[in-house]
Tab-separated table of C-alpha atoms in Angstrom:
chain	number	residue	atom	x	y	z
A	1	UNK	CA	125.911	-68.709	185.873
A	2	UNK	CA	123.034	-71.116	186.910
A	3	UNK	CA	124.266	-73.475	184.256
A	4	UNK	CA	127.613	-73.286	185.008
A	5	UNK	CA	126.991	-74.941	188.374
A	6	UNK	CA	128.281	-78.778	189.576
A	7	UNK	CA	124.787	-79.912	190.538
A	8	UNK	CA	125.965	-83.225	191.493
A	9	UNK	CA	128.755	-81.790	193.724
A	10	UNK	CA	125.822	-79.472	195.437
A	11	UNK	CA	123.800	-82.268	196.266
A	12	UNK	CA	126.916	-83.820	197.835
A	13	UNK	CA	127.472	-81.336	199.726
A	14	UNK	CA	124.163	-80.343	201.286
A	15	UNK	CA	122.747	-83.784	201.085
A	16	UNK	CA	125.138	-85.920	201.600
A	17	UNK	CA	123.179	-88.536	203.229
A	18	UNK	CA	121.696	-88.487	199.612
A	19	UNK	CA	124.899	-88.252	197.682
A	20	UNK	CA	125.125	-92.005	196.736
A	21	UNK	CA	121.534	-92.270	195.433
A	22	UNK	CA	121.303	-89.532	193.668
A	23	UNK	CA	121.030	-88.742	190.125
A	24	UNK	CA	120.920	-85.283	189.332
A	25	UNK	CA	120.840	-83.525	186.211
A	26	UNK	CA	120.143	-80.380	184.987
A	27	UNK	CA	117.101	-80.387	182.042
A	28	UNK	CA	118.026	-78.252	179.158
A	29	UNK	CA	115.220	-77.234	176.513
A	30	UNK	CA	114.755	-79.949	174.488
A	31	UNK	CA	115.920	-82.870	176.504
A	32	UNK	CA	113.363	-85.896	175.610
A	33	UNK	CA	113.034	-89.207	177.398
A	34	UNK	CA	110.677	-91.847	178.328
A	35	UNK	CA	109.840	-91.296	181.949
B	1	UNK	CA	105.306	-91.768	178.854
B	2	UNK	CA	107.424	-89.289	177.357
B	3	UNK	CA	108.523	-86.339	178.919
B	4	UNK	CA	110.028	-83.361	176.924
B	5	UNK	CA	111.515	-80.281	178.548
B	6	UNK	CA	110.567	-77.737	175.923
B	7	UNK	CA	111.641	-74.647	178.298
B	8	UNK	CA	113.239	-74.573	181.295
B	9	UNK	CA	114.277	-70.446	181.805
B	10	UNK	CA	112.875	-68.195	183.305
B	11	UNK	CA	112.187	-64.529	182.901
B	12	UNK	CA	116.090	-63.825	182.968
B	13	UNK	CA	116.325	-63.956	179.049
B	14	UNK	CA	118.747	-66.814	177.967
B	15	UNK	CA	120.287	-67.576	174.840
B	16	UNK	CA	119.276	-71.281	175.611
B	17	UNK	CA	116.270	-71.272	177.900
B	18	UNK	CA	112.610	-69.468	177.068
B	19	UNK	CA	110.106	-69.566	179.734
B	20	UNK	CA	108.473	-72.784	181.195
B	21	UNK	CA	106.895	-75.417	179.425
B	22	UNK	CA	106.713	-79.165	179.375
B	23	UNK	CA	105.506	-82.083	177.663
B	24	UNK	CA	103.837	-85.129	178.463
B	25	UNK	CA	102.772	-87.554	175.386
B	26	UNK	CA	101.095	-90.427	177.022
B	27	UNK	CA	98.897	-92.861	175.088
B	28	UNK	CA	96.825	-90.681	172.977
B	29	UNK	CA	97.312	-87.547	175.318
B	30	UNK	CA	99.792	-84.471	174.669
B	31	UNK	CA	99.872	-82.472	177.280
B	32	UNK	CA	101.736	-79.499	177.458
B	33	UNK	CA	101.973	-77.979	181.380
B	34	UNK	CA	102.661	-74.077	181.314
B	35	UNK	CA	103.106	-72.338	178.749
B	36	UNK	CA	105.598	-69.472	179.366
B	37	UNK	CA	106.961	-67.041	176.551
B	38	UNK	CA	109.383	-68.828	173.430
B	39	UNK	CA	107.436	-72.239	174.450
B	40	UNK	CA	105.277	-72.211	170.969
B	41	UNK	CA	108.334	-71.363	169.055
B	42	UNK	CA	110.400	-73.768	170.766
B	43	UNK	CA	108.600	-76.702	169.992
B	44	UNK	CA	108.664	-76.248	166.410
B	45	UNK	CA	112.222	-76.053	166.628
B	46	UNK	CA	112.390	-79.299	168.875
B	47	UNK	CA	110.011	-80.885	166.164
B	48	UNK	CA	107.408	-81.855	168.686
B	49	UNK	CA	103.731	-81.944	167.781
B	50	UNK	CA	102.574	-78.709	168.699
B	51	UNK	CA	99.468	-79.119	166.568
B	52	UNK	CA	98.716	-81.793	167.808
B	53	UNK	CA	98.823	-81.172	171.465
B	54	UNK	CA	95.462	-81.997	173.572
B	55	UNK	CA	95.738	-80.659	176.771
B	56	UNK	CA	96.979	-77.397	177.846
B	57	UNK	CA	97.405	-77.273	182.315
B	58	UNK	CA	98.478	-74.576	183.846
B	59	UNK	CA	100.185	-74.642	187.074
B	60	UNK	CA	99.872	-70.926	187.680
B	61	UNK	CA	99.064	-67.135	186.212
B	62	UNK	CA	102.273	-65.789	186.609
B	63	UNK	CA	103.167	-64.321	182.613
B	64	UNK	CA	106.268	-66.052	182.407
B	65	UNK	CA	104.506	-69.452	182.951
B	66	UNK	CA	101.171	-68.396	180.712
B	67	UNK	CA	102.525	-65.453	178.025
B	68	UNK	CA	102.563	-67.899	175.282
B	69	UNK	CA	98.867	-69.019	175.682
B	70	UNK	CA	97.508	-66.696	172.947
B	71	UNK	CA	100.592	-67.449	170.955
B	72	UNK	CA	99.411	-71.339	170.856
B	73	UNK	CA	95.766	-70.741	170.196
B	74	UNK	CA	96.796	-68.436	167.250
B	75	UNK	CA	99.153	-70.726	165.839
B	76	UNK	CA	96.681	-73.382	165.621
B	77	UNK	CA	94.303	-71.309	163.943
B	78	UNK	CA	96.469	-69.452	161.623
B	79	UNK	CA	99.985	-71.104	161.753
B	80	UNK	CA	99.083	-73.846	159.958
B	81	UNK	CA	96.883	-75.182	156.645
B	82	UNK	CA	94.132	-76.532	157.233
B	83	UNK	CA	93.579	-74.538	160.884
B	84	UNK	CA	92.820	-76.614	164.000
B	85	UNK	CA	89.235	-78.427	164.234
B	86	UNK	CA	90.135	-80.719	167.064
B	87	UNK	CA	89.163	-79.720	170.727
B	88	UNK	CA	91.651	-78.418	173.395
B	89	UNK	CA	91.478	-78.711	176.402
B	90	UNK	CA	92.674	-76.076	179.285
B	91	UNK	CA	93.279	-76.707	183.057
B	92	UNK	CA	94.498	-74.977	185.541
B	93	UNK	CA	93.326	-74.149	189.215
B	94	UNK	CA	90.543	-72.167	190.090
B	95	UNK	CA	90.596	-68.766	188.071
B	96	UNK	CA	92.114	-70.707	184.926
B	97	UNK	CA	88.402	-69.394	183.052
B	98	UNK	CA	89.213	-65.783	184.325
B	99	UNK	CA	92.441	-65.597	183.063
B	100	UNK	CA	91.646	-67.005	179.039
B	101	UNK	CA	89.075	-64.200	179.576
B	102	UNK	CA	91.441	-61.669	180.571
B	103	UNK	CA	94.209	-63.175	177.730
B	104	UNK	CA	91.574	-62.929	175.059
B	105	UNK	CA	90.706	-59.325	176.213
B	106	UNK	CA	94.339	-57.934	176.047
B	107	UNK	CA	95.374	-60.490	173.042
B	108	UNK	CA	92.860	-61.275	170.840
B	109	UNK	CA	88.979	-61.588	170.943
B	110	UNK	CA	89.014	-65.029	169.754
B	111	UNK	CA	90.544	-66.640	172.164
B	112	UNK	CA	87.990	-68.761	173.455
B	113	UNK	CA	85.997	-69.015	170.014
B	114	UNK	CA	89.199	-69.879	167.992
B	115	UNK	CA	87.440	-71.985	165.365
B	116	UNK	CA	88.068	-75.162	167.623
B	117	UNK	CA	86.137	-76.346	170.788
B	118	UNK	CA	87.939	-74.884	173.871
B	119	UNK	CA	87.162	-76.477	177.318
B	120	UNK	CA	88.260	-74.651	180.082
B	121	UNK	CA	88.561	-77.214	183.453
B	122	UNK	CA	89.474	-75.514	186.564
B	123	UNK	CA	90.651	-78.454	188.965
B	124	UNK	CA	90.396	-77.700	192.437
B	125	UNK	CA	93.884	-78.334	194.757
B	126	UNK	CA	93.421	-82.149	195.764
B	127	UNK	CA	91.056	-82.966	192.567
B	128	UNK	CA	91.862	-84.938	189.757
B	129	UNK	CA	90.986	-85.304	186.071
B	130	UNK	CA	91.111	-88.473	183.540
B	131	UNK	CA	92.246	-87.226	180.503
B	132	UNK	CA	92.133	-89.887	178.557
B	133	UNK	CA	92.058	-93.482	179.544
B	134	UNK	CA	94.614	-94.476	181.447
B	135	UNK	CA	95.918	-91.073	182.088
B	136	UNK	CA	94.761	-89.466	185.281
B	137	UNK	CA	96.051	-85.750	186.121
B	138	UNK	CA	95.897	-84.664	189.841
B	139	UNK	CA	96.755	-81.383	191.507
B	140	UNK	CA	98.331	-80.204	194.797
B	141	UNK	CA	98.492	-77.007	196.280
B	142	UNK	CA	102.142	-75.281	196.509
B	143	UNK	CA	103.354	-72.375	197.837
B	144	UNK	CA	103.756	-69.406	195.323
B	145	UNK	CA	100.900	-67.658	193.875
B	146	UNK	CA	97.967	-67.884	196.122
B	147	UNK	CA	96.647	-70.320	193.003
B	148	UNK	CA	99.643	-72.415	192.278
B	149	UNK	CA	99.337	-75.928	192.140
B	150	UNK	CA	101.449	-79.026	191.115
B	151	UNK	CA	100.426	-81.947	188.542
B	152	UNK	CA	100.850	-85.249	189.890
B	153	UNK	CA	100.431	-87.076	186.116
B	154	UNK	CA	99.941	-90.625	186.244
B	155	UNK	CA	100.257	-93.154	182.943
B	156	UNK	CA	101.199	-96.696	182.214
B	157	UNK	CA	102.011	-97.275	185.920
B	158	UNK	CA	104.023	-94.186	185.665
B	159	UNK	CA	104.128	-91.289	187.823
B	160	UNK	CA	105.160	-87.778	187.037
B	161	UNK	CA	105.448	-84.861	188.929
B	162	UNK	CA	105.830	-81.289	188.055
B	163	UNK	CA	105.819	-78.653	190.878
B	164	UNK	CA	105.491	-75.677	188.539
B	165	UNK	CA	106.813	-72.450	190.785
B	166	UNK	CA	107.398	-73.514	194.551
B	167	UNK	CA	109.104	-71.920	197.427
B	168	UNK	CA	110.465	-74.679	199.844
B	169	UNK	CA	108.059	-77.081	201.532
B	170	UNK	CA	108.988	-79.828	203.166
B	171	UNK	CA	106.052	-81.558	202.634
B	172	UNK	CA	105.538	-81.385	198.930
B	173	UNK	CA	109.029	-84.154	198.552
B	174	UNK	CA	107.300	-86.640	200.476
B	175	UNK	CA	104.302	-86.197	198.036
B	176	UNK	CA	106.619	-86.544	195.101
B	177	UNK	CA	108.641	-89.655	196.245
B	178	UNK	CA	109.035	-92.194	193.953
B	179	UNK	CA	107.559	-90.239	191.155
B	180	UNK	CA	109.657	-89.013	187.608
B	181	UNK	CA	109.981	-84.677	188.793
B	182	UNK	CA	110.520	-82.173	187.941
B	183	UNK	CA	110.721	-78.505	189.146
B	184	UNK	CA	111.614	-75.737	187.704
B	185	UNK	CA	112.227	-73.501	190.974
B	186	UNK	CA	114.999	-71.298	190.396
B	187	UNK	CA	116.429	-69.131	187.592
B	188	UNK	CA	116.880	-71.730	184.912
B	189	UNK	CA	117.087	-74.829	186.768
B	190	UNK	CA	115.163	-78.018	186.912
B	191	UNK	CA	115.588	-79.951	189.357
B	192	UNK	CA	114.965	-83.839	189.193
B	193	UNK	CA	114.474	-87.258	190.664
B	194	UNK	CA	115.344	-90.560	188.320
B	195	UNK	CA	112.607	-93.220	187.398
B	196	UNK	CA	113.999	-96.177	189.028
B	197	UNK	CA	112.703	-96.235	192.750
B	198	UNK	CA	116.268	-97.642	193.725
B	199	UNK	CA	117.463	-94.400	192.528
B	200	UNK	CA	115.220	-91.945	193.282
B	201	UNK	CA	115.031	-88.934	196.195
B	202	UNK	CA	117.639	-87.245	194.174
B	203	UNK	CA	117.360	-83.475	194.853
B	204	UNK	CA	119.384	-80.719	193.649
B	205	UNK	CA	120.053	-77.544	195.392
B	206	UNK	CA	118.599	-74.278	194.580
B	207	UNK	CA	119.711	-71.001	195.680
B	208	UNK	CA	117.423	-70.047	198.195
B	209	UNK	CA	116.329	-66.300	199.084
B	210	UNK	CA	116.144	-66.156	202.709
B	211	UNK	CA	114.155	-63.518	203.467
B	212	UNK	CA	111.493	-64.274	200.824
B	213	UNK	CA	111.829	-68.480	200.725
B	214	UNK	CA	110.681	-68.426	197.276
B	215	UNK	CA	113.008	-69.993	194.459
B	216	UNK	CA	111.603	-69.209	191.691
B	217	UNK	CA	113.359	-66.017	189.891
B	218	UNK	CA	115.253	-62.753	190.980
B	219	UNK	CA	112.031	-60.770	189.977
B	220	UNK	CA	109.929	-62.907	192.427
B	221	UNK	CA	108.488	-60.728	195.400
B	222	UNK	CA	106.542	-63.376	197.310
């Protein structure tokens, strides 16, 4: 169910001040970047 | 700096997610921070160096962020041809030495006599560690276990944070801002702020328990 879930739209809607800037995802096992 | 998400679940068993676990390759460093159940496993499947990893931090004792600790020493002794010879080394906060006691007890006599050196560092909330040059680890206390800490992992004028476990605290965001983060406080979520500063204090939502204030799984009684 967690995965299921419109993080971006949650952030927009609790945050919204933040909702512009932000830049949500949700990590999955095996995501890989340089940081 | 790299950063791989090997697991990001939680003790809810997923057909997707095994327990925490994360990895930092920075310079010659390979740090690994937790190392929950499935994490061993999954990193073979991901490809990453598992053999090769250098560091081993621990943000807590709680088994779903630590049950694969045996699993990793006994890999690198007996998973692979020729076994281990390089050093290891394992930090955590205070209590990190009772607990690879306790481990080896239950798991396997060994534990801290694998064949390899084993260094156990406990790091203190508010101490830091070079691990390498270049590559400083730090710790701050959070609220969860009475021991939890975060890593505050710094590297080629990059900053990474990783909360391990925390229930909210509205301090510990300030202490993160501007840094690469990552949390993984609720049932299979990370949470995460970008790189660029210009785009950073993103924050996701978790679903908070009231009456408890801690995000980290259904099971959780703090």
């Amino acid at each position: 169910m967690m995965d299921q879930l419109d993080l971006p739209a949650l952030v927009a809607e609790r945050w919204p001040a933040a909702r512009d800037r932000a830049r949500v995802a949700v990590a999955h096992d095996g995501w890989s970047a340089a940081v | 700096v790299r950063l791989t998400t090997v697991g990001t679940g939680s003790v809810a068993p997923s057909p997707t997610r095994v327990n925490p676990g994360h990895l930092v390759e920075a310079g010659p460093v390979r740090l690994l921070m937790d190392c929950g159940g499935g994490v061993v496993h999954r990193m073979a499947t991901l490809g990453t160096d598992w053999a090769g990893l250098t560091h081993l931090a621990l943000t807590h004792f709680d088994q779903d962020h630590t049950s694969d600790v045996a699993a990793l020493f006994l890999a690198w002794r007996y998973g692979q041809l020729p076994a281990r010879a390089e050093p290891v080394t394992v930090l955590g906060p205070p209590g990190t030495r009772a607990l690879m006691e306790r481990l080896a007890a239950a798991l396997w006599d060994r534990l801290l006599a694998p064949g390899f050196p084993v260094h156990v560092d406990e790091v203190a909330p508010g101490d830091a560690r070079t691990l390498a040059p270049g590559v400083t680890l730090a710790t701050r206390a959070v609220r969860h276990a009475p021991e939890s800490v975060a890593f505050d992992v710094r590297a080629d004028g990059r900053r990474l944070v990783y909360t391990g476990d925390t229930a909210p605290d509205p301090e510990l965001g300030a202490w993160a801002r501007g840094a690469t983060s990552c949390s993984p406080s609720a049932r299979s979520r990370m949470r995460w702020r970008s790189r660029p500063t210009s785009r950073r204090r993103a924050s996701a939502s978790s679903r908070r328990r009231p009456t408890r204030g801690c995000w980290c799984s259904r099971t959780c009684t703090r």
